[in-house]
Coordinates of C-alpha atoms in Angstrom, one line a residue:
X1 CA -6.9 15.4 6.9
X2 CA -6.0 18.9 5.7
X3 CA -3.9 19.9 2.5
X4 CA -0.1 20.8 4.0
X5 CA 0.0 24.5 4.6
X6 CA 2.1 26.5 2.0
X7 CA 2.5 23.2 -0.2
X8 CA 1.1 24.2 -4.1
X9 CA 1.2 22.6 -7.3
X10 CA 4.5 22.4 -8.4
X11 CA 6.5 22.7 -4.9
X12 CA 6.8 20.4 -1.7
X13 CA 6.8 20.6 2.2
X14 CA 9.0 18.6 4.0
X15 CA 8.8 17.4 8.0
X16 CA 11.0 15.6 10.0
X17 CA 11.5 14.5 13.1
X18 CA 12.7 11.8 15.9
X19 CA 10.3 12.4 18.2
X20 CA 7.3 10.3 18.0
X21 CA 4.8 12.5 19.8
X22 CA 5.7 15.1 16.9
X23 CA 5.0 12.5 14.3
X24 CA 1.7 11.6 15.5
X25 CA 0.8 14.3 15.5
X26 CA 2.1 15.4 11.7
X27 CA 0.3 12.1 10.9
X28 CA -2.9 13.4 11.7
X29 CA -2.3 16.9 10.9
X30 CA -1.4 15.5 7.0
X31 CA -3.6 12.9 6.5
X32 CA -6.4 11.6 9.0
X33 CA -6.2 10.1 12.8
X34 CA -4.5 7.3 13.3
X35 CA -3.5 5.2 16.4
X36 CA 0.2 4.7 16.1
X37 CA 1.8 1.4 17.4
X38 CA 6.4 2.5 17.1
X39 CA 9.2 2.0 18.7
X40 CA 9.5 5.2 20.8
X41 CA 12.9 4.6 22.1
X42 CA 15.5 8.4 21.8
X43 CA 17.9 7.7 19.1
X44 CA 15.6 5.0 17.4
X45 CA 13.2 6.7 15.8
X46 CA 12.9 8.8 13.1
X47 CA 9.8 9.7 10.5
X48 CA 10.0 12.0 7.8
X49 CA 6.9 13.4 5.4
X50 CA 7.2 15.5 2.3
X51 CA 3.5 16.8 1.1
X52 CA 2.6 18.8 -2.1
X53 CA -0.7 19.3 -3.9
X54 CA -2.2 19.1 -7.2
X55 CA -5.7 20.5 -6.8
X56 CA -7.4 18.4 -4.8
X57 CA -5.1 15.9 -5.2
X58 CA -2.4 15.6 -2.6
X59 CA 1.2 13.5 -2.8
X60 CA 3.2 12.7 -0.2
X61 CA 5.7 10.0 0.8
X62 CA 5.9 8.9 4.4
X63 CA 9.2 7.3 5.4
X64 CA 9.9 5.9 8.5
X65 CA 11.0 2.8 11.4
X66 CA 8.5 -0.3 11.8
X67 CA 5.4 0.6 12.7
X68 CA 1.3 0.0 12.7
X69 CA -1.2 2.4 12.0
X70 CA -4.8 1.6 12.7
X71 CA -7.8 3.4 11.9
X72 CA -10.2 2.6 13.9
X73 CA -14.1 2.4 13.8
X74 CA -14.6 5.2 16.2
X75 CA -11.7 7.3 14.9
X76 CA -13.1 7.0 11.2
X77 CA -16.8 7.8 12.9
X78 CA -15.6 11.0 14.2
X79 CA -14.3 12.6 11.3
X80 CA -16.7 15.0 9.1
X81 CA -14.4 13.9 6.0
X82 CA -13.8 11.2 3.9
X83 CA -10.6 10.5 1.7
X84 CA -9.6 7.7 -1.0
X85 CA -6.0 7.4 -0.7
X86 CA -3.4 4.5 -2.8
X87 CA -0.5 4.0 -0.5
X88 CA 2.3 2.3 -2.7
X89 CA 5.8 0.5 -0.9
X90 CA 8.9 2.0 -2.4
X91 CA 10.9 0.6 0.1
X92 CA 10.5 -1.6 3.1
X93 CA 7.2 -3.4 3.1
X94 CA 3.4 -2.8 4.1
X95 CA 0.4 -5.0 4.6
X96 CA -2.8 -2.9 4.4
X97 CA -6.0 -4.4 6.1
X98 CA -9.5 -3.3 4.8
X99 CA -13.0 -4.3 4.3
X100 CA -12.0 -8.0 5.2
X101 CA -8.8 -8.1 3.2
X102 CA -5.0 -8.2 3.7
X103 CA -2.8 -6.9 0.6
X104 CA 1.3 -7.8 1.3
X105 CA 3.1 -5.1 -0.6
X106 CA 6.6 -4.2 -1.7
X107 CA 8.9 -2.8 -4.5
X108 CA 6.6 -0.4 -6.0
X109 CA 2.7 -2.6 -5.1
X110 CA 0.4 -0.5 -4.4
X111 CA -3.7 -0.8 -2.9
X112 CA -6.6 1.5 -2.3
X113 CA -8.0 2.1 0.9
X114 CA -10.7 4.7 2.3
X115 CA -10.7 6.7 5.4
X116 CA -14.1 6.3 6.0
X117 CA -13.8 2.9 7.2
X118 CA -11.7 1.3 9.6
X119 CA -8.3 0.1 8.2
X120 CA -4.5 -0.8 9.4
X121 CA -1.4 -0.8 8.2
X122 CA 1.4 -2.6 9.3
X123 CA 4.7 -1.2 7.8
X124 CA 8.1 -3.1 7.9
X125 CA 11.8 -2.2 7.8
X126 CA 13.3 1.0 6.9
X127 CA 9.8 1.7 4.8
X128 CA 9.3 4.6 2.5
X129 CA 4.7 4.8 1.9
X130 CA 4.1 6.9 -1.4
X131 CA 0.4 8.4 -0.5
X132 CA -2.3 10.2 -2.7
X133 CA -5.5 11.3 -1.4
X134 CA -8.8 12.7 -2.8
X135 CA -11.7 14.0 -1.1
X136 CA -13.9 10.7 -1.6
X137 CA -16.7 12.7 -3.4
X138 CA -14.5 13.0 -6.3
X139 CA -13.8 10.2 -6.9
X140 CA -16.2 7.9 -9.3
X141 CA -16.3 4.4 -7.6
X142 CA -19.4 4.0 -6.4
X143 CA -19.9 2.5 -2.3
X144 CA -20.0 -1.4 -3.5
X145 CA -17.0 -0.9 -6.4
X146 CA -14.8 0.6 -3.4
X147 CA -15.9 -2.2 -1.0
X148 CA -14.5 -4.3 -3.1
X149 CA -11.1 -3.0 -4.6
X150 CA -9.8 -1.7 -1.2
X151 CA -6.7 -4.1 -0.1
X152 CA -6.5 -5.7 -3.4
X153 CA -2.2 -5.9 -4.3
X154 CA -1.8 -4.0 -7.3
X155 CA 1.2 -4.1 -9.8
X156 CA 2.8 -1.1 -10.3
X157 CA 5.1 -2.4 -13.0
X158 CA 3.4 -3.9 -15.5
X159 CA 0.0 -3.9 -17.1
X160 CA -2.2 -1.0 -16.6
X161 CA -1.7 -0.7 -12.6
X162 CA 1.9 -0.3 -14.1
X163 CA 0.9 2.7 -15.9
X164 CA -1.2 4.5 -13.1
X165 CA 1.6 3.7 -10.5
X166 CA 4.3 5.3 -13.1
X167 CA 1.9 8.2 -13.3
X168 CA 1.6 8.4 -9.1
X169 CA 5.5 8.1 -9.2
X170 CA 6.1 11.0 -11.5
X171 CA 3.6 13.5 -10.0
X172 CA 5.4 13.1 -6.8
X173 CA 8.9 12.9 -8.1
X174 CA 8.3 16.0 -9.6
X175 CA 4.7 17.9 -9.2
X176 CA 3.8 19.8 -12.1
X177 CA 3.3 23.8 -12.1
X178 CA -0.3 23.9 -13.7
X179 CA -2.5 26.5 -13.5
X180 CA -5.4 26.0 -11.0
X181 CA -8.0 25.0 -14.0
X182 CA -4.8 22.8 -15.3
X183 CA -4.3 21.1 -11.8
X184 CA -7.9 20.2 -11.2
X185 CA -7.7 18.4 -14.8
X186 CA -5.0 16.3 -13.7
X187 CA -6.5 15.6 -10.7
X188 CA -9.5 14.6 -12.0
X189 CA -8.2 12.9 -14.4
X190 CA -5.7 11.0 -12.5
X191 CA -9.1 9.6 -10.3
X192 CA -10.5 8.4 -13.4
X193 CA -7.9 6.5 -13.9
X194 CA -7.6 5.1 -10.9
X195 CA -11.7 4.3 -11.1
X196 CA -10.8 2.4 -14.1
X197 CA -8.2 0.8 -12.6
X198 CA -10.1 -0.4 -9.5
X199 CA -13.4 -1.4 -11.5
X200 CA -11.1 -3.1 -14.2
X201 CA -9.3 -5.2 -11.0
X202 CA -12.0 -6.3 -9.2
X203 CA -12.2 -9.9 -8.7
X204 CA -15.9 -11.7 -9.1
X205 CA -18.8 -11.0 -11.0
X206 CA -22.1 -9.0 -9.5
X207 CA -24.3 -10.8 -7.2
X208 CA -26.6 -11.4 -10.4
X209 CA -27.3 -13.4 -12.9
X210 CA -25.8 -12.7 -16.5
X211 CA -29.6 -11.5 -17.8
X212 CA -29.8 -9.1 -14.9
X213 CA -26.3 -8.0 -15.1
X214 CA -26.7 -7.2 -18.5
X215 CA -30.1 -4.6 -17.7
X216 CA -28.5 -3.3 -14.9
X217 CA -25.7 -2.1 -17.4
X218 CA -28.1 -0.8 -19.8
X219 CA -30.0 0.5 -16.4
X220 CA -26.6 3.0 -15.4
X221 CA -25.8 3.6 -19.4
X222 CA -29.4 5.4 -19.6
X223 CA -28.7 7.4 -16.3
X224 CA -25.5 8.2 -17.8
X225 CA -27.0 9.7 -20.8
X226 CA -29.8 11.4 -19.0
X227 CA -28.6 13.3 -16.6
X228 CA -29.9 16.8 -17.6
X229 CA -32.8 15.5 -17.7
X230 CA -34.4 17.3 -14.4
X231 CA -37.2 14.7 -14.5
X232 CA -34.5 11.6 -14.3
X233 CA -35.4 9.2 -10.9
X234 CA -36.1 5.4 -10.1
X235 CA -39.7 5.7 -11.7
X236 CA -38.3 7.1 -15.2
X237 CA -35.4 4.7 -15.4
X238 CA -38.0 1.7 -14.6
X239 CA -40.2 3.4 -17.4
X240 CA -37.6 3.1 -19.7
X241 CA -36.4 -0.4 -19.0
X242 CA -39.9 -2.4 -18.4
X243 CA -39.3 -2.7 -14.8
X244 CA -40.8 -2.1 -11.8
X245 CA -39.2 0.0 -9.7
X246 CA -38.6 -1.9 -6.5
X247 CA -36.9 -4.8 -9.3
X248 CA -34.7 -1.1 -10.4
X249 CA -33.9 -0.7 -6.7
X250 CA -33.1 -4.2 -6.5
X251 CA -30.9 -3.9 -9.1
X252 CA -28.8 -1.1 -8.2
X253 CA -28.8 -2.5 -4.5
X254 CA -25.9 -4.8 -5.9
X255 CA -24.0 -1.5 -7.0
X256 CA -24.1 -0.2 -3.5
X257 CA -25.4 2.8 -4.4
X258 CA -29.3 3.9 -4.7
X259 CA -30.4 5.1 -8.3
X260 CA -30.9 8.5 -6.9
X261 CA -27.9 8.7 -4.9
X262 CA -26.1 7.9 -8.3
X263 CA -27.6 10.9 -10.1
X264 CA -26.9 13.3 -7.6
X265 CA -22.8 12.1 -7.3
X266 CA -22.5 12.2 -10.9
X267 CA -24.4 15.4 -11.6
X268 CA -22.6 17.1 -9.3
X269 CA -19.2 15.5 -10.4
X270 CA -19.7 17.2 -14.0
X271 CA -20.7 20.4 -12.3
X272 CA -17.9 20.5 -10.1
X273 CA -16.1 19.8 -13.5
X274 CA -17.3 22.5 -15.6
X275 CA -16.8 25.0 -12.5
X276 CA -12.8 24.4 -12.7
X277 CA -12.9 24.8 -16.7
X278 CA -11.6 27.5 -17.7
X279 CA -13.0 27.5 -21.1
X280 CA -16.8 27.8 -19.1
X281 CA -15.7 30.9 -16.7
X282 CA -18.0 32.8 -18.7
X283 CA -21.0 30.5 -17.9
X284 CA -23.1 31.8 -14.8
X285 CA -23.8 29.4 -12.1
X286 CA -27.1 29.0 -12.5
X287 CA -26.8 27.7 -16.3
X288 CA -24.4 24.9 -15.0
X289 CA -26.4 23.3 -13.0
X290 CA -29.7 23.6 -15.1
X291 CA -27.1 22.1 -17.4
X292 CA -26.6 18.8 -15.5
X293 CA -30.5 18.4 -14.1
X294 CA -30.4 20.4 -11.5
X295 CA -33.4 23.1 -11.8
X296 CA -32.7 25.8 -9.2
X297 CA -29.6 27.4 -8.3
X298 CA -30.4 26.9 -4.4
X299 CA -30.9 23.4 -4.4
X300 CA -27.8 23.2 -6.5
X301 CA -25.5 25.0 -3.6
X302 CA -26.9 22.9 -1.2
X303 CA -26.2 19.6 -2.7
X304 CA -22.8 21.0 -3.6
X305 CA -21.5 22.0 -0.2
X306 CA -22.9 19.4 1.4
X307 CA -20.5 17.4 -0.8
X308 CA -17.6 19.3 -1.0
X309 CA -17.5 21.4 1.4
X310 CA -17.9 25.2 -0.2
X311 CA -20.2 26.9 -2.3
X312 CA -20.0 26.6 -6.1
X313 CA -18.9 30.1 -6.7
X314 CA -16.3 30.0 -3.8
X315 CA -15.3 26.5 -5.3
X316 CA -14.9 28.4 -9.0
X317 CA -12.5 31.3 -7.6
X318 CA -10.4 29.2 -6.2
X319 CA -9.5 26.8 -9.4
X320 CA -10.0 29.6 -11.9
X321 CA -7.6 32.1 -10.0
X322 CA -4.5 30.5 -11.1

């Protein structure tokens, strides 16, 4: 997927077209590569997409005849880049298939799904797909909370998924001008929402008992906490809990997620924070990630392009130039 060319916070692109090679291929020009099941007859089809961005959040809504869109395993191995997207039904319906699970949705449902797995889509009627999509990495659900909120039905009119879909709805119905530093804010913040949304939704305890569900909490408070601690790993977390560290790495294996893994996503998360803050453009590099654990500036910008995908400084100009 790449972010519409020419689309910025506040304004919209707009694409449409009747001929289904065309939309294909604005499909995966937009979003990701998808194998595209239509009816191709001239004078039958029709598919329109309107894109615009908030940071590195992008909104669009995809309207168009029935169709199914599959990702499949070899399409979503091929591709460098990973996406978390919520498609919501605003008209017409959609059943979204992920990760063992089918979600039937209509009138304003909504689900979360991830690119970096195989999914499909089957979309009914004269359907209408509200879509927004972040880069995976910024997004705080860790690999066994996503496995297990994608294709859940969510509400978008009552209770809290009501609040985060009237949210989705507003920032497309009318994206905000923000500055950069403003945009990446809302974007962030937006993902944390959803995070608490998915994590607050998911159905079934952890695969452990209430004793050991309880540690592991304290277990991923203490990282939480410790972070700028350059000496944080499995052994000092163990240290701190009583534990051996293959029962630590036990422990987080129900999470999904490795303890050191965790500590690198999250200390780069606040990092890639505090680089779009305007109120820190006067901190060097270097004193941002020494701030968050890390304790050189080189393996700093390696972590951080591997993922996202630019350099911290390059990654800084571009959200503080607004």
């Amino acid at each position: 997927m790449v972010l519409a060319p020419g689309s910025a916070p506040g304004g919209t692109d707009r694409h449409a077209t009747r001929r289904f090679d065309e939309w294909r291929d604005t499909i995966r020009h937009d979003f990701v590569a998808l194998d595209i099941a239509a009816d191709r007859r001239v004078g039958t089809f029709a598919g329109t997409v309107r894109n615009a961005t908030v940071a590195h959040l992008q909104v669009s809504e995809v309207c168009s005849v029935d169709q199914v869109c599959r990702r499949t395993p070899s399409l979503a191995a091929a591709d460098d880049h990973e996406f978390l997207q919520i498609g919501m039904v605003t008209r017409g319906t959609g059943v979204l298939e992920q990760d063992g699970r089918r979600a039937a949705l209509a009138g304003g449902d909504f689900a979360i799904y991830e690119t970096g797995r195989p999914f499909r889509w089957r979309l009914g009627g004269d359907w209408c797909l509200e879509v927004f999509t972040w880069p995976r990495a910024s997004v705080g659900l860790d690999a066994g909370e996503s496995a297990r909120a994608t294709a859940l039905r969510m509400d978008g009119r009552e209770g809290l998924s009501g609040i985060v879909g009237g949210m989705l709805r507003g920032l497309l119905a009318a994206p905000p001008r923000l500055t950069a530093a403003g945009a990446a804010r809302v974007a962030d913040e937006t993902g944390d929402l959803v995070t608490t949304l998915a994590v607050e939704h998911l159905a079934g305890p952890l695969a452990v008992d209430r004793p050991q569900q309880a540690l592991l909490r304290e277990m991923l408070t203490y990282v939480d906490a410790h972070l700028a601690d350059p000496g944080l790993g499995p052994a000092a977390v163990a240290r701190a809990h009583f534990v051996s560290v293959r029962q630590l790495h036990r422990l987080f294996a129900t999470t999904g997620e490795t303890v050191n893994r965790r500590i690198r996503r999250l200390r780069l998360e606040h990092c890639r924070r505090e680089l779009a803050d305007r109120r820190r453009a006067g901190d060097p590099v270097t004193d941002v990630a020494r701030r968050w654990g890390f304790p050189d500036l080189a393996t700093f910008s390696r972590a951080f392009r591997g993922a996202y995908g630019v350099s911290p400084t390059t990654y800084r100009a571009r959200h503080l130039g607004g």
